[in-house]
PDB file of C-alpha atoms in Angstrom:
ATOM      1  CA  MET A 687      27.065 -24.021  25.972  1.00 90.00           C
ATOM      2  CA  GLU A 688      24.179 -21.958  24.608  1.00 96.00           C
ATOM      3  CA  TYR A 689      21.760 -20.082  26.877  1.00 97.00           C
ATOM      4  CA  GLU A 690      18.751 -22.278  26.065  1.00 97.00           C
ATOM      5  CA  GLN A 691      20.751 -25.443  26.690  1.00 97.00           C
ATOM      6  CA  MET A 692      21.998 -24.123  30.017  1.00 97.00           C
ATOM      7  CA  ILE A 693      18.497 -23.228  31.221  1.00 98.00           C
ATOM      8  CA  ALA A 694      17.106 -26.570  29.997  1.00 98.00           C
ATOM      9  CA  THR A 695      19.850 -28.474  31.817  1.00 97.00           C
ATOM     10  CA  VAL A 696      19.196 -26.601  35.069  1.00 98.00           C
ATOM     11  CA  ARG A 697      15.439 -27.154  34.656  1.00 98.00           C
ATOM     12  CA  GLN A 698      15.950 -30.887  34.269  1.00 98.00           C
ATOM     13  CA  ARG A 699      18.474 -31.230  37.107  1.00 97.00           C
ATOM     14  CA  ALA A 700      16.512 -29.156  39.612  1.00 97.00           C
ATOM     15  CA  GLY A 701      12.988 -30.050  38.494  1.00 97.00           C
ATOM     16  CA  LEU A 702      12.109 -26.417  37.854  1.00 97.00           C
ATOM     17  CA  GLY A 703       9.890 -24.598  35.391  1.00 97.00           C
ATOM     18  CA  GLU A 704      11.344 -22.178  32.855  1.00 96.00           C
ATOM     19  CA  ASN A 705      10.961 -18.992  34.928  1.00 97.00           C
ATOM     20  CA  GLU A 706      12.194 -20.647  38.104  1.00 97.00           C
ATOM     21  CA  ALA A 707      15.256 -22.025  36.320  1.00 98.00           C
ATOM     22  CA  VAL A 708      16.112 -18.593  34.899  1.00 98.00           C
ATOM     23  CA  ARG A 709      15.701 -16.999  38.338  1.00 98.00           C
ATOM     24  CA  SER A 710      17.861 -19.708  39.911  1.00 98.00           C
ATOM     25  CA  VAL A 711      20.636 -19.319  37.321  1.00 98.00           C
ATOM     26  CA  GLN A 712      20.632 -15.549  37.761  1.00 98.00           C
ATOM     27  CA  ALA A 713      20.682 -15.778  41.574  1.00 98.00           C
ATOM     28  CA  VAL A 714      23.502 -18.323  41.711  1.00 98.00           C
ATOM     29  CA  LEU A 715      25.643 -16.469  39.161  1.00 98.00           C
ATOM     30  CA  SER A 716      25.118 -13.199  41.008  1.00 98.00           C
ATOM     31  CA  VAL A 717      26.223 -14.646  44.344  1.00 98.00           C
ATOM     32  CA  LEU A 718      29.066 -16.631  42.771  1.00 98.00           C
ATOM     33  CA  GLY A 719      30.374 -13.539  40.993  1.00 97.00           C
ATOM     34  CA  GLU A 720      30.257 -11.548  44.211  1.00 96.00           C
ATOM     35  CA  ARG A 721      32.258 -14.288  45.984  1.00 97.00           C
ATOM     36  CA  LEU A 722      35.070 -14.182  43.385  1.00 96.00           C
ATOM     37  CA  ALA A 723      38.036 -11.818  43.705  1.00 95.00           C
ATOM     38  CA  GLY A 724      40.084 -10.024  41.088  1.00 93.00           C
ATOM     39  CA  ARG A 725      39.000 -10.480  37.481  1.00 95.00           C
ATOM     40  CA  GLU A 726      37.704 -14.001  38.023  1.00 95.00           C
ATOM     41  CA  ALA A 727      34.054 -12.922  37.694  1.00 96.00           C
ATOM     42  CA  ASP A 728      34.895 -11.356  34.302  1.00 96.00           C
ATOM     43  CA  ASN A 729      36.659 -14.560  33.259  1.00 96.00           C
ATOM     44  CA  LEU A 730      33.639 -16.614  34.332  1.00 97.00           C
ATOM     45  CA  ALA A 731      31.196 -14.368  32.476  1.00 97.00           C
ATOM     46  CA  ALA A 732      33.313 -14.531  29.323  1.00 96.00           C
ATOM     47  CA  GLN A 733      32.722 -18.283  29.075  1.00 95.00           C
ATOM     48  CA  LEU A 734      28.989 -18.161  29.704  1.00 96.00           C
ATOM     49  CA  PRO A 735      26.285 -17.250  27.192  1.00 96.00           C
ATOM     50  CA  ASP A 736      26.149 -13.488  26.537  1.00 95.00           C
ATOM     51  CA  ARG A 737      22.635 -13.284  27.982  1.00 96.00           C
ATOM     52  CA  LEU A 738      24.055 -14.224  31.397  1.00 96.00           C
ATOM     53  CA  ASP A 739      26.858 -11.648  31.503  1.00 95.00           C
ATOM     54  CA  ALA A 740      24.807  -9.142  33.514  1.00 95.00           C
ATOM     55  CA  SER A 741      23.897 -11.848  36.035  1.00 97.00           C
ATOM     56  CA  VAL A 742      27.528 -12.253  37.138  1.00 97.00           C
ATOM     57  CA  THR A 743      28.162  -9.641  39.836  1.00 96.00           C
ATOM     58  CA  ARG A 744      31.611  -8.083  39.774  1.00 95.00           C
ATOM     59  CA  ASN A 745      33.281  -7.457  43.157  1.00 92.00           C
ATOM     60  CA  PRO A 746      37.081  -7.217  42.801  1.00 89.00           C
ATOM     61  CA  GLN A 747      37.632  -7.763  46.542  1.00 94.00           C
ATOM     62  CA  GLY A 748      35.508 -10.916  46.644  1.00 93.00           C
ATOM     63  CA  ARG A 749      33.370 -11.888  49.624  1.00 94.00           C
ATOM     64  CA  GLN A 750      34.703 -14.458  52.053  1.00 93.00           C
ATOM     65  CA  TRP A 751      31.465 -16.396  52.248  1.00 94.00           C
ATOM     66  CA  ASP A 752      31.424 -20.018  53.349  1.00 95.00           C
ATOM     67  CA  ILE A 753      28.836 -22.486  52.074  1.00 97.00           C
ATOM     68  CA  GLY A 754      26.211 -21.354  54.597  1.00 97.00           C
ATOM     69  CA  ASP A 755      26.535 -17.677  53.654  1.00 97.00           C
ATOM     70  CA  PHE A 756      26.656 -18.554  49.965  1.00 98.00           C
ATOM     71  CA  LEU A 757      23.404 -20.534  50.094  1.00 98.00           C
ATOM     72  CA  LYS A 758      21.679 -17.918  52.273  1.00 98.00           C
ATOM     73  CA  HIS A 759      22.418 -15.225  49.702  1.00 98.00           C
ATOM     74  CA  VAL A 760      21.316 -17.484  46.838  1.00 98.00           C
ATOM     75  CA  GLY A 761      18.030 -18.205  48.622  1.00 98.00           C
ATOM     76  CA  ASP A 762      17.461 -14.511  49.302  1.00 98.00           C
ATOM     77  CA  ARG A 763      18.059 -13.550  45.669  1.00 97.00           C
ATOM     78  CA  GLU A 764      16.118 -16.500  44.322  1.00 97.00           C
ATOM     79  CA  GLN A 765      13.308 -15.831  46.821  1.00 96.00           C
ATOM     80  CA  VAL A 766      13.266 -19.454  47.965  1.00 96.00           C
ATOM     81  CA  ALA A 767      13.056 -20.099  51.713  1.00 96.00           C
ATOM     82  CA  ASN A 768      13.507 -23.894  51.796  1.00 97.00           C
ATOM     83  CA  ALA A 769      17.218 -24.553  52.407  1.00 97.00           C
ATOM     84  CA  ASP A 770      17.106 -27.989  50.734  1.00 97.00           C
ATOM     85  CA  HIS A 771      15.587 -26.490  47.593  1.00 97.00           C
ATOM     86  CA  VAL A 772      18.167 -23.695  47.534  1.00 98.00           C
ATOM     87  CA  ARG A 773      20.990 -26.237  47.778  1.00 98.00           C
ATOM     88  CA  GLN A 774      19.429 -28.382  45.038  1.00 98.00           C
ATOM     89  CA  HIS A 775      19.024 -25.369  42.740  1.00 98.00           C
ATOM     90  CA  ALA A 776      22.551 -24.084  43.417  1.00 98.00           C
ATOM     91  CA  GLN A 777      23.990 -27.529  42.742  1.00 97.00           C
ATOM     92  CA  ALA A 778      22.077 -27.826  39.458  1.00 98.00           C
ATOM     93  CA  VAL A 779      23.328 -24.421  38.314  1.00 98.00           C
ATOM     94  CA  LEU A 780      26.938 -24.900  39.420  1.00 98.00           C
ATOM     95  CA  ARG A 781      27.223 -28.368  37.861  1.00 97.00           C
ATOM     96  CA  THR A 782      25.948 -26.885  34.619  1.00 97.00           C
ATOM     97  CA  VAL A 783      28.380 -23.965  34.895  1.00 97.00           C
ATOM     98  CA  ALA A 784      31.250 -26.404  35.492  1.00 95.00           C
ATOM     99  CA  GLU A 785      30.383 -28.164  32.234  1.00 94.00           C
ATOM    100  CA  ALA A 786      30.298 -24.849  30.344  1.00 94.00           C
ATOM    101  CA  LEU A 787      33.820 -23.786  31.383  1.00 94.00           C
ATOM    102  CA  ASN A 788      37.107 -24.866  29.890  1.00 94.00           C
ATOM    103  CA  ASP A 789      39.500 -26.748  32.182  1.00 93.00           C
ATOM    104  CA  ASP A 790      41.725 -23.755  32.944  1.00 93.00           C
ATOM    105  CA  GLU A 791      38.851 -21.468  33.869  1.00 94.00           C
ATOM    106  CA  ARG A 792      37.180 -24.172  35.967  1.00 94.00           C
ATOM    107  CA  HIS A 793      40.466 -24.690  37.854  1.00 93.00           C
ATOM    108  CA  ASP A 794      40.959 -20.930  38.421  1.00 94.00           C
ATOM    109  CA  LEU A 795      37.373 -20.515  39.587  1.00 95.00           C
ATOM    110  CA  LEU A 796      37.438 -23.435  42.001  1.00 94.00           C
ATOM    111  CA  ALA A 797      40.810 -22.358  43.406  1.00 94.00           C
ATOM    112  CA  GLN A 798      39.078 -19.306  44.923  1.00 94.00           C
ATOM    113  CA  LEU A 799      36.299 -21.224  46.639  1.00 95.00           C
ATOM    114  CA  PRO A 800      36.078 -23.158  49.923  1.00 94.00           C
ATOM    115  CA  GLY A 801      35.384 -26.886  49.879  1.00 91.00           C
ATOM    116  CA  GLY A 802      31.680 -26.619  50.712  1.00 94.00           C
ATOM    117  CA  ILE A 803      30.983 -24.480  47.673  1.00 96.00           C
ATOM    118  CA  ILE A 804      33.293 -26.565  45.465  1.00 95.00           C
ATOM    119  CA  ASP A 805      31.256 -29.642  46.398  1.00 95.00           C
ATOM    120  CA  LEU A 806      28.203 -28.084  44.727  1.00 96.00           C
ATOM    121  CA  PHE A 807      30.026 -28.128  41.366  1.00 96.00           C
ATOM    122  CA  GLY A 808      30.340 -31.919  41.484  1.00 91.00           C
ATOM    123  CA  VAL A 809      33.917 -31.891  40.199  1.00 80.00           C
ATOM    124  CA  PRO A 810      37.185 -32.971  41.842  1.00 64.00           C
ATOM    125  CA  THR A 811      38.815 -30.440  44.159  1.00 57.00           C
ATOM    126  CA  PRO A 812      41.611 -28.528  42.384  1.00 54.00           C
ATOM    127  CA  ARG A 813      45.138 -29.036  43.614  1.00 52.00           C
ATOM    128  CA  GLY A 814      47.437 -26.034  44.000  1.00 49.00           C
TER     129      GLY A 814
END
């Protein structure tokens, strides 16, 4: 998926303007990358448009955030206070990310996340 297509898809799904969609994508990818352990953030970034590579935070230990922590950090980075809007934006971004990844990478990514965060991707829960 190309950068422009990804931003346009998030804009449409979340009902955002261009700048808001870019800020939302960057915030969600930053928090998601920080949540992932090992090299998974690198693997995620490798399948996204090059312009988004710097948005994916690398944290080899991975944070053990649940859905509440995840959304709080997204809202803080996105500078959006309304929890419903943060959830809507995160869901729009993560559904778009899920579509951009190949099956193996999507499975590996979701295997590291708790159910509440997985639900935002809108894909079936991976089985070990």
